[in-house]
Coordinates of N, CA and C in Angstrom, one line a residue:
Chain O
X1 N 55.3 135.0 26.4 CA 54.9 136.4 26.5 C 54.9 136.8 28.0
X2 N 55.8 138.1 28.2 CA 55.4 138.3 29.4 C 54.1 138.8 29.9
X3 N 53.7 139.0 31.5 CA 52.7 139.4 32.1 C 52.7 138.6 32.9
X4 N 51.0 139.1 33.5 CA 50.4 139.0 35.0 C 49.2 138.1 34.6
X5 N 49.4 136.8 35.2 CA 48.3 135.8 35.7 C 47.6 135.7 37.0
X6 N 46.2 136.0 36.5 CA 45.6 135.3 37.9 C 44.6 134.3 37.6
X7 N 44.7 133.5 38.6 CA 43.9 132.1 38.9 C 43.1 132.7 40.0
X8 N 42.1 131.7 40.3 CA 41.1 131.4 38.5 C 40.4 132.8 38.2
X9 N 40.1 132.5 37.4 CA 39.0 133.6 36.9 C 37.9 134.1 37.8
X10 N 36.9 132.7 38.2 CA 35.8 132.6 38.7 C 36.3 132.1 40.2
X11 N 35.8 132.2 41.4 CA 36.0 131.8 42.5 C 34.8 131.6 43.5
X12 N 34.5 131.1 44.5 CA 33.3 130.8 45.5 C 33.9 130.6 46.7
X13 N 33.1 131.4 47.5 CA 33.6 130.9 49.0 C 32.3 130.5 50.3
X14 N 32.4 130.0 50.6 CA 31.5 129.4 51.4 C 31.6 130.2 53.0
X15 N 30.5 130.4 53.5 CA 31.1 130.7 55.0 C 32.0 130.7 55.7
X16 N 32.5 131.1 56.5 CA 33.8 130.7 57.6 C 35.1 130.4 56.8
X17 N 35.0 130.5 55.4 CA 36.2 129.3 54.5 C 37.4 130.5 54.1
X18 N 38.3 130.3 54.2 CA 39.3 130.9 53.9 C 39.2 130.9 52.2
X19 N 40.0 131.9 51.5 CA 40.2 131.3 50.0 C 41.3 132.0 49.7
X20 N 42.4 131.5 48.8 CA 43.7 132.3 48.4 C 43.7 132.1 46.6
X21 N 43.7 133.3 46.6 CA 43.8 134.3 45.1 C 45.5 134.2 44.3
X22 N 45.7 134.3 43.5 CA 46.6 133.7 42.7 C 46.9 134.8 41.9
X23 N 48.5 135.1 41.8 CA 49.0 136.6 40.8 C 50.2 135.6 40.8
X24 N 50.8 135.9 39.5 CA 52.2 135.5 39.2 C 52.3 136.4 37.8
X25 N 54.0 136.6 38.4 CA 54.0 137.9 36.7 C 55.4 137.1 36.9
X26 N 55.7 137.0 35.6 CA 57.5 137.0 34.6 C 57.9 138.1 34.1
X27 N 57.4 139.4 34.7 CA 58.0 141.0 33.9 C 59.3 140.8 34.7
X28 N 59.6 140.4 35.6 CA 60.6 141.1 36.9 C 60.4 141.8 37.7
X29 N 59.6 142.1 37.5 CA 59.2 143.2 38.8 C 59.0 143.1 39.9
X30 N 59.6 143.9 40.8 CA 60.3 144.6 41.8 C 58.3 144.8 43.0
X31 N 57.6 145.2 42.3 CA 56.5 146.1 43.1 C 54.9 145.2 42.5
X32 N 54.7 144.9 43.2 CA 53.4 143.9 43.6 C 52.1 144.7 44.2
X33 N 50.8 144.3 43.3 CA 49.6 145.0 44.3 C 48.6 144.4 44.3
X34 N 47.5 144.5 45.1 CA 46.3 143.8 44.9 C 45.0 145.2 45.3
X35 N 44.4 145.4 44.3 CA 42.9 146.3 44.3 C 42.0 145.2 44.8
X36 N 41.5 145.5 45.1 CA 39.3 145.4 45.3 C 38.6 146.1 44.8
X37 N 38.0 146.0 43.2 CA 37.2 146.8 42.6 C 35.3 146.4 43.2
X38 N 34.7 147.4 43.7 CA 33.7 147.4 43.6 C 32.2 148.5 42.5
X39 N 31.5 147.7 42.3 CA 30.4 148.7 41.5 C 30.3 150.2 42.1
X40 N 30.9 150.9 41.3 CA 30.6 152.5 41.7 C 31.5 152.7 42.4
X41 N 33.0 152.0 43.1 CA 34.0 152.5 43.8 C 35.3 152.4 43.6
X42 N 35.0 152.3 42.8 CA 36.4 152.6 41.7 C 37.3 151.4 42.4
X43 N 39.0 151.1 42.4 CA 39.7 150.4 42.7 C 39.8 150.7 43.7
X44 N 40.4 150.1 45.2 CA 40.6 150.3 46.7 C 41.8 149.4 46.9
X45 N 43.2 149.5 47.2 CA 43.9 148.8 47.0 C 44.1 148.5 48.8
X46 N 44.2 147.1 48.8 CA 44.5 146.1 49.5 C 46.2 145.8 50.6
X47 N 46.6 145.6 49.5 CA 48.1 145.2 49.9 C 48.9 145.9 49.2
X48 N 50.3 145.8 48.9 CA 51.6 146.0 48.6 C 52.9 145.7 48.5
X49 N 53.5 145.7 48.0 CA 54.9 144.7 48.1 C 55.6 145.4 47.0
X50 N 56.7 145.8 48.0 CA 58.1 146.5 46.7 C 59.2 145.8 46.7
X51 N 59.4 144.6 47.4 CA 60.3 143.9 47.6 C 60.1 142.5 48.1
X52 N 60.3 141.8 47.3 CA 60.5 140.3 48.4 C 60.5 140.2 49.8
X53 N 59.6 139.1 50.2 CA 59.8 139.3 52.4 C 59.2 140.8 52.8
X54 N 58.1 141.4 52.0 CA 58.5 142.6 52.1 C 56.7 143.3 51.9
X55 N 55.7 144.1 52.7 CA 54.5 144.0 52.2 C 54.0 145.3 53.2
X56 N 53.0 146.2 52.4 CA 52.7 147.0 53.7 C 51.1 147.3 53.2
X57 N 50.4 147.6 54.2 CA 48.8 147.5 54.0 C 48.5 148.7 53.4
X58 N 47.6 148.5 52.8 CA 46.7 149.2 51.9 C 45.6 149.9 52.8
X59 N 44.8 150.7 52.2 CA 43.2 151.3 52.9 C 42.4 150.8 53.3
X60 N 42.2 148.8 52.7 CA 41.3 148.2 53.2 C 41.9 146.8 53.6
X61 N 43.1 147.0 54.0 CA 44.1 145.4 54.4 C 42.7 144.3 55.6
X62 N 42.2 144.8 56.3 CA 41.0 144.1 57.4 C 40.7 142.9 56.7
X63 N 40.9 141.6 56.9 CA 40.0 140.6 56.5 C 40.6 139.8 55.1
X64 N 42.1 140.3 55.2 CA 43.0 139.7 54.1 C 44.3 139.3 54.8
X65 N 45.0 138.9 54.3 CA 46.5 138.8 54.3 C 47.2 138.5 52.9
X66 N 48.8 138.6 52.7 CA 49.3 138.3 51.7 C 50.7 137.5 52.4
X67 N 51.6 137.2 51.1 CA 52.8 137.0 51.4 C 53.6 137.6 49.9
X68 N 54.9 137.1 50.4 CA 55.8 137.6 49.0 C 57.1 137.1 49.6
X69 N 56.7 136.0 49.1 CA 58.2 134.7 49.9 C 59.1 134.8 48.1
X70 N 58.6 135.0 46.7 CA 59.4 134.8 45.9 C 59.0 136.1 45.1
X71 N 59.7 136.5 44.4 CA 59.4 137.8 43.1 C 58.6 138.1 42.7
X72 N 57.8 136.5 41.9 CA 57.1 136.6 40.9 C 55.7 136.4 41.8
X73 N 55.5 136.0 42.5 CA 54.7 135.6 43.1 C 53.9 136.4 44.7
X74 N 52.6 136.4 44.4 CA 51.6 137.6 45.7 C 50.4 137.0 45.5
X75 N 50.5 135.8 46.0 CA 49.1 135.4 46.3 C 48.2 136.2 48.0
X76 N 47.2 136.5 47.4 CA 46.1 137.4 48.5 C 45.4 136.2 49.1
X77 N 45.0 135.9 50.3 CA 44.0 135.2 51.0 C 42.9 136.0 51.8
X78 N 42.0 135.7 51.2 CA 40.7 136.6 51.7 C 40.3 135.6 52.6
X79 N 40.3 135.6 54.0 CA 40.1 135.0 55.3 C 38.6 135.3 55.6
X80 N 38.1 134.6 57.1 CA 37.1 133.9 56.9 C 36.2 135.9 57.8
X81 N 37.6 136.8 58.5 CA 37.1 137.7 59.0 C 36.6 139.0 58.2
X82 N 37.1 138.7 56.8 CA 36.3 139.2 56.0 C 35.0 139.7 55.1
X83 N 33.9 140.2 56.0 CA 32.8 140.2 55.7 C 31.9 140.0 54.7
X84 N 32.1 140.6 53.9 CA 31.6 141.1 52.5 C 32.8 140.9 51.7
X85 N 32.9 139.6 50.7 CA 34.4 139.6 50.1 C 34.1 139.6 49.0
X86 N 32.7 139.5 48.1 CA 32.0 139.7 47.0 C 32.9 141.1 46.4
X87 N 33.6 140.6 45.2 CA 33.8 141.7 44.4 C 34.7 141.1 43.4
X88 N 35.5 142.0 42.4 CA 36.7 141.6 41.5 C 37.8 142.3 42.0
X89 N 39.0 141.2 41.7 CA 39.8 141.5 43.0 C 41.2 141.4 41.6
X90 N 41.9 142.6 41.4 CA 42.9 142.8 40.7 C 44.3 142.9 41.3
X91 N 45.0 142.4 40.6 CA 46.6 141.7 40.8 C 47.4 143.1 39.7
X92 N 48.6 143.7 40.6 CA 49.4 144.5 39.2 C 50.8 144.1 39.8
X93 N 51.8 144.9 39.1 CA 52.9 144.9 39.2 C 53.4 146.3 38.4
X94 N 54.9 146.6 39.1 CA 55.4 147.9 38.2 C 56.9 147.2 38.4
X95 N 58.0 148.2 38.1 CA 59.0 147.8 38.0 C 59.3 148.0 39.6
X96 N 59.4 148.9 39.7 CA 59.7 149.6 41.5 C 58.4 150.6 41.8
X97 N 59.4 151.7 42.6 CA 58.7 152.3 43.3 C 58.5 153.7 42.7
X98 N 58.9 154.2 41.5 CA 58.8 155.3 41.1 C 57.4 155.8 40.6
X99 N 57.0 157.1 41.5 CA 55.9 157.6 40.5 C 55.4 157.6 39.2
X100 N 56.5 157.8 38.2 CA 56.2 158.0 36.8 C 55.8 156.4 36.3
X101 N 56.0 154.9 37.0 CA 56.1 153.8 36.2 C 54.6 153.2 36.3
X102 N 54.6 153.1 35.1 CA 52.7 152.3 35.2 C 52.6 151.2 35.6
X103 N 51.4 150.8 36.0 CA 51.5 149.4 36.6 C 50.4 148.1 35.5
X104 N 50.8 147.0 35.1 CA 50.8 146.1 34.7 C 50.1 145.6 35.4
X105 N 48.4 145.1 34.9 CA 47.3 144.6 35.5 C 47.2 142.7 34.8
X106 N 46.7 142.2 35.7 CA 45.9 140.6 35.3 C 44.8 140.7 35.1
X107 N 44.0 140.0 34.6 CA 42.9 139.9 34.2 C 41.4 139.7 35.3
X108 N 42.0 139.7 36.4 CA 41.0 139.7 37.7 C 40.5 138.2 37.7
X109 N 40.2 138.2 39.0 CA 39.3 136.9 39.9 C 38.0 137.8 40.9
X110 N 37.3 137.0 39.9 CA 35.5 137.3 40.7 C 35.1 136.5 41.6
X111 N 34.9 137.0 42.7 CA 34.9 135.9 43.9 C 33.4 136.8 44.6
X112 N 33.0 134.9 44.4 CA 31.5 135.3 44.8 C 31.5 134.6 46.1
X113 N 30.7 134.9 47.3 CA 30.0 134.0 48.6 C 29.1 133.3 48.2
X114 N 29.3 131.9 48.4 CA 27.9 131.2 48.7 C 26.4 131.3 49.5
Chain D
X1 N 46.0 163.6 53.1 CA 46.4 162.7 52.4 C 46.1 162.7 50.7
X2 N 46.8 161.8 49.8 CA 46.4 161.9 48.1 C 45.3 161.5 48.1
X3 N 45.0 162.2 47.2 CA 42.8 161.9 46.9 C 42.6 162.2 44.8
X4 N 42.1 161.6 44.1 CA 41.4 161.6 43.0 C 40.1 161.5 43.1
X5 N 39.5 162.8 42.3 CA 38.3 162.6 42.3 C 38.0 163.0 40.6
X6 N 37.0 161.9 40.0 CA 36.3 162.2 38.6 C 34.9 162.2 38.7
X7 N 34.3 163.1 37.3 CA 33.1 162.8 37.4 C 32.4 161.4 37.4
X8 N 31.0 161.8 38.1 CA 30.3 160.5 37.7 C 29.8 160.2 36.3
X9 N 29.5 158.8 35.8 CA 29.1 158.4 34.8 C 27.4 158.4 34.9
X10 N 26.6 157.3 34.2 CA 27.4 156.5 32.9 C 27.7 158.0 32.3
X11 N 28.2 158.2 30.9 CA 28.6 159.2 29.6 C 27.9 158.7 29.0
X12 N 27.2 159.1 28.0 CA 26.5 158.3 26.8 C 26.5 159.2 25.8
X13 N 27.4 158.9 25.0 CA 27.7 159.8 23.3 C 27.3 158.9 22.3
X14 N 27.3 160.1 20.9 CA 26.8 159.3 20.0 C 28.6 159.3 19.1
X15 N 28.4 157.8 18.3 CA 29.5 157.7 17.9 C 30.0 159.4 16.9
X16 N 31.6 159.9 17.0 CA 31.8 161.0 16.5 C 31.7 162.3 17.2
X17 N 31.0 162.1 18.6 CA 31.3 163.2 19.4 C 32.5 163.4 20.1
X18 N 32.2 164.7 20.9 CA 33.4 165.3 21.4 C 33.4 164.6 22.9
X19 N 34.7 164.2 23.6 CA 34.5 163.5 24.7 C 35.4 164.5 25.9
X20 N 34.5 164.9 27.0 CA 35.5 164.9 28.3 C 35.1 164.7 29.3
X21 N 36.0 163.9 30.0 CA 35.6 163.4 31.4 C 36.6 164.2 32.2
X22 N 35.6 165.1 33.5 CA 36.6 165.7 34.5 C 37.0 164.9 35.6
X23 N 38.5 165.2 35.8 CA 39.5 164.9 36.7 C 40.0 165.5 37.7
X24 N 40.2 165.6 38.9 CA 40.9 166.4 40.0 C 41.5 165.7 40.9
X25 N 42.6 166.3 41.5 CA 43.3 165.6 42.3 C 43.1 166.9 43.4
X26 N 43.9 166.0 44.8 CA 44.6 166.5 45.8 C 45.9 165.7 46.0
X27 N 46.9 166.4 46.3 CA 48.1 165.7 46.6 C 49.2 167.0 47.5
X28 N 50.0 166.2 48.1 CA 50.9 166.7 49.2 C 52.5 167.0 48.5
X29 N 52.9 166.3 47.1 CA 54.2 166.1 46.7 C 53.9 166.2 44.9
X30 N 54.6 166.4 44.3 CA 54.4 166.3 43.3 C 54.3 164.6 42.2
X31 N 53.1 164.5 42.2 CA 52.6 163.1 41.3 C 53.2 162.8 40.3
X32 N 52.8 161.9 39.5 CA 52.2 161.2 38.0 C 50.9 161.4 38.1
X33 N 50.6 161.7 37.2 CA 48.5 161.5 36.8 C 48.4 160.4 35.5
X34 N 47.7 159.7 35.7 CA 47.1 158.7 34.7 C 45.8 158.5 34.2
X35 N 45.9 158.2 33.0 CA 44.3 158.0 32.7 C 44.6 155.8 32.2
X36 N 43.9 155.1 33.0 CA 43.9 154.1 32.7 C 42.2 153.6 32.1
X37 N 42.0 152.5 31.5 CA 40.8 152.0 30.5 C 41.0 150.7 31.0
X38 N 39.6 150.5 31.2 CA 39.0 148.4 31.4 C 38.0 148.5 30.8
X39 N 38.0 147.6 29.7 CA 37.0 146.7 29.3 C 36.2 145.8 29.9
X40 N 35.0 145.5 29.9 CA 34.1 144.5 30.6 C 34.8 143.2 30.7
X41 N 35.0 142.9 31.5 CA 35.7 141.6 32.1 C 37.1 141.4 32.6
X42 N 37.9 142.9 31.7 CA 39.2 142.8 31.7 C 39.8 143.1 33.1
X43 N 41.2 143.6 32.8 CA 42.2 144.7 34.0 C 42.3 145.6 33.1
X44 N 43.0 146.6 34.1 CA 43.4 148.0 32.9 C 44.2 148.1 32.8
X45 N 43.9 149.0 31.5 CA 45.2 149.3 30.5 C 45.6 150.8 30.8
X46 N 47.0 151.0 30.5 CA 47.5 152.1 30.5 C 46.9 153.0 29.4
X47 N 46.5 153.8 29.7 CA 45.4 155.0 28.1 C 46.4 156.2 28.3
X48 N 47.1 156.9 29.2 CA 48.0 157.8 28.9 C 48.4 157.9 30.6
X49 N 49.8 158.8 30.2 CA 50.0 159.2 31.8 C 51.0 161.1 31.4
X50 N 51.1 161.7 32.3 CA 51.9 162.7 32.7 C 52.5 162.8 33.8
X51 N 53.9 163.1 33.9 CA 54.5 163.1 35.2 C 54.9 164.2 35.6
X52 N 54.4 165.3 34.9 CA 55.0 166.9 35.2 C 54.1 167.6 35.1
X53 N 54.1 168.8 35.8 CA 52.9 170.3 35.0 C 53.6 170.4 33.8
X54 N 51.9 170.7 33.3 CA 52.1 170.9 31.7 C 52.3 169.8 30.9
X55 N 52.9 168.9 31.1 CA 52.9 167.8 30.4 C 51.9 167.7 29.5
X56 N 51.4 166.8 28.3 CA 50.3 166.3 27.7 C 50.8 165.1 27.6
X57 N 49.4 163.7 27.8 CA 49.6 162.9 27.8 C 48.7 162.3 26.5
X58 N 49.2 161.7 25.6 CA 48.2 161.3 24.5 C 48.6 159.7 23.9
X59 N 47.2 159.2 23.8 CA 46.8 158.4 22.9 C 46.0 157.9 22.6
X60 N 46.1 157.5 20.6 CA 44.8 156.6 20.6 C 43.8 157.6 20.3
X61 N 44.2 158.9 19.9 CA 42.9 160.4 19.8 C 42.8 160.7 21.5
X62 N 43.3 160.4 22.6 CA 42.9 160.4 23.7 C 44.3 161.2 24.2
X63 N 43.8 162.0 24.8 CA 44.5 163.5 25.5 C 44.3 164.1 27.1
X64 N 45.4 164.2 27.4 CA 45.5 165.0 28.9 C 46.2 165.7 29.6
X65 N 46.0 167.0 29.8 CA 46.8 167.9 30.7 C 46.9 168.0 31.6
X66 N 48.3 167.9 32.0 CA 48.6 167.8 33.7 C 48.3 169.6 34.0
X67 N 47.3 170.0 34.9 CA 47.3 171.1 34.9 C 47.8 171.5 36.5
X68 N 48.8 172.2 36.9 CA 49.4 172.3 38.4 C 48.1 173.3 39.4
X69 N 47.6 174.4 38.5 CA 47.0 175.5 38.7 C 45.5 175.4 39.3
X70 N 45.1 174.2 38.2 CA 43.6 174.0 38.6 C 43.8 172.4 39.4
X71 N 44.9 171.9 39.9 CA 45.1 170.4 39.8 C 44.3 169.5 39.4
X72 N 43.8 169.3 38.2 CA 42.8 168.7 37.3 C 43.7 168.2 36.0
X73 N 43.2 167.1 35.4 CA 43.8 166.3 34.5 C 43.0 165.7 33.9
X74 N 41.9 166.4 33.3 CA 40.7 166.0 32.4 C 41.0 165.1 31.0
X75 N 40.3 164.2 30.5 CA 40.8 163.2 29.9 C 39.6 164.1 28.4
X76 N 40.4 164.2 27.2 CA 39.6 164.8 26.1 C 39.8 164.0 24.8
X77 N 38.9 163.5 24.2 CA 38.9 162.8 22.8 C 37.6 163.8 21.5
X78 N 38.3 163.6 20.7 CA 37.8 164.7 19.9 C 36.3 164.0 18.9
X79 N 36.7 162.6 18.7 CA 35.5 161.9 18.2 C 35.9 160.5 18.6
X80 N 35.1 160.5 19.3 CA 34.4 159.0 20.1 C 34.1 157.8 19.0
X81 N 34.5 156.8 19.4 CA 33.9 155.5 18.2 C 33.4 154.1 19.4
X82 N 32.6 153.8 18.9 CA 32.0 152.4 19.8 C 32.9 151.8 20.1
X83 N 33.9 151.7 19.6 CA 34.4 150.8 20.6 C 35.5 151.3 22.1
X84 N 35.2 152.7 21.8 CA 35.7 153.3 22.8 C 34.5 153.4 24.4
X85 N 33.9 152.5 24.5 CA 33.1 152.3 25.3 C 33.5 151.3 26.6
X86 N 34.0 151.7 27.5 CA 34.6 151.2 28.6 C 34.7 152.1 29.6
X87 N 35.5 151.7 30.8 CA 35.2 152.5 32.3 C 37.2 153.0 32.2
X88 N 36.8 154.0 32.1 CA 38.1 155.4 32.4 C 38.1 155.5 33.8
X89 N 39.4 155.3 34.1 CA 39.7 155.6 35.6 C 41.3 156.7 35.8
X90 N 41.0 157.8 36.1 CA 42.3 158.7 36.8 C 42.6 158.2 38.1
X91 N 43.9 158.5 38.3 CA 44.9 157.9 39.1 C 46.3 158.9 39.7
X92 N 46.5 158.9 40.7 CA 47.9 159.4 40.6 C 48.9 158.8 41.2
X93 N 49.9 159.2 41.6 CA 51.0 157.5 42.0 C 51.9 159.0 42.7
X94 N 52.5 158.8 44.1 CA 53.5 159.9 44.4 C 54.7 158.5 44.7
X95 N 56.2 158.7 44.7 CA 57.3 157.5 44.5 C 56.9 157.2 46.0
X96 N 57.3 155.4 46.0 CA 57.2 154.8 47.0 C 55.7 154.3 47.4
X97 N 54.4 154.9 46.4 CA 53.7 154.8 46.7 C 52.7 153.8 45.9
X98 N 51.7 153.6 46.2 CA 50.8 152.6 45.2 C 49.6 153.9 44.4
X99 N 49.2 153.2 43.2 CA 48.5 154.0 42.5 C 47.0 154.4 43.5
X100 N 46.7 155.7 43.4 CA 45.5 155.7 43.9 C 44.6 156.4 43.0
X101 N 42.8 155.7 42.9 CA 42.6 155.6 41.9 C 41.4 156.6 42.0
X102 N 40.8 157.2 41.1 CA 39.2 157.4 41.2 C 38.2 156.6 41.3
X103 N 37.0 156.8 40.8 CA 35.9 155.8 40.7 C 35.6 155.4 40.0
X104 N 36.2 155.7 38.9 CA 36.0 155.4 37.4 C 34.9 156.2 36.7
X105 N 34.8 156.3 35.6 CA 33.6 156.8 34.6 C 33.4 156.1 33.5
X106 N 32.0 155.6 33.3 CA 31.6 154.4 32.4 C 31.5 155.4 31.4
X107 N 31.7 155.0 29.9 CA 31.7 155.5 28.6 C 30.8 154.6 28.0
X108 N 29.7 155.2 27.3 CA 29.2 154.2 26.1 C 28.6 155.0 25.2
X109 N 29.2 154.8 24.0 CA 29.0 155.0 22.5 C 27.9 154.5 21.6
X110 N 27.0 155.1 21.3 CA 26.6 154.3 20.2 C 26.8 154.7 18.6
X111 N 26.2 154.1 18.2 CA 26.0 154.2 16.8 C 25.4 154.8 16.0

């Protein structure tokens, strides 16, 4: 079946510790994203990617990074300058870049601070 | 810059009522509007979209007008069932761009 996987489900990070988040989709697609959903704030999206090698920041990019070295693949690393990284952290995909195309969500990773 | 704004939640209907959650945008170009649905634990799901004035977007008893005049895209179901209890989120997307969302609005149904 196609779709969008993310690893793991559940996550922990400890002070100072880096942690990298996990999206992989087999649609094909072209357009890669990552949200930060918080209680009462709807989705905030993070990163971006419309192309392989290819990534541009979001509203809240501060205290993350990403890559997009292969298609299928946008793993997010929530780094150690990121404050407050408590939240559910959502992975999509679309075909491209067109307005009208909807975007294809994973099932989120909850990443809690120790 | 693009902006969505919906009402606040929770909603609390009884199963069989009439359902609307308001929606408004601001935008600079002409959008997509979407109504997307998450279940407790899930991601979301696509619940309808419009990519033009006037459009209607429907499914599932779940309905929405792209309105250009009032720029609002209110989400309307005519009778509600429990299991239609989840968090509705409007959206709009301009090309080249990433979806930008509201805040969502929690639904819950009873019986």
């Amino acid at each position: 079946d196609g779709g969008i996987t993310q690893s793991p489900k559940y996550l922990f990070r400890k002070e100072g510790q880096n942690v990298t988040l996990s999206c992989e989709q087999n649609l094909n697609h072209d357009a890669m994203y990552w949200y930060r959903q918080d209680p009462g704030q709807g989705l905030r999206l993070i990163y971006y990617s419309q192309i392989v090698n290819d990534f541009q920041k979001g509203d809240i990019a501060e205290g993350y990074s990403v890559s997009r070295e292969k298609k299928e693949s946008f793993p997010l690393t929530v780094t150690s300058a990121q404050k407050n990284p408590t939240a559910f952290y959502l992975c999509a995909s679309s075909i491209g870049g067109q307005a009208n195309e909807k975007l294809f969500f994973g099932s989120g990773t909850q990443l809690s601070v120790l | 810059g693009n902006s969505v704004t919906q009402m606040e939640g929770p909603v609390t209907l009884s199963e069989e009522a009439f359902l609307t959650i308001n929606c408004t945008y601001t935008a600079t170009g002409y959008p997509s509007l979407f109504w997307y649905v998450q279940y407790p634990g899930e991601g979301l799901q696509l619940l309808l979209k419009a990519t033009k004035a006037d459009d209607k977007g429907s499914n599932k008893g779940f309905e929405a007008t792209y309105r250009k005049e009032t720029t609002s895209f209110h989400l309307e179901k005519g009778s509600v069932q429990v299991s239609d209890s989840a968090v509705y989120f409007c959206a709009l997307r301009d090309t080249g761009t990433a979806l930008i969302f509201g805040k969502g609005t929690t639904l819950s149904v009873s019986s």
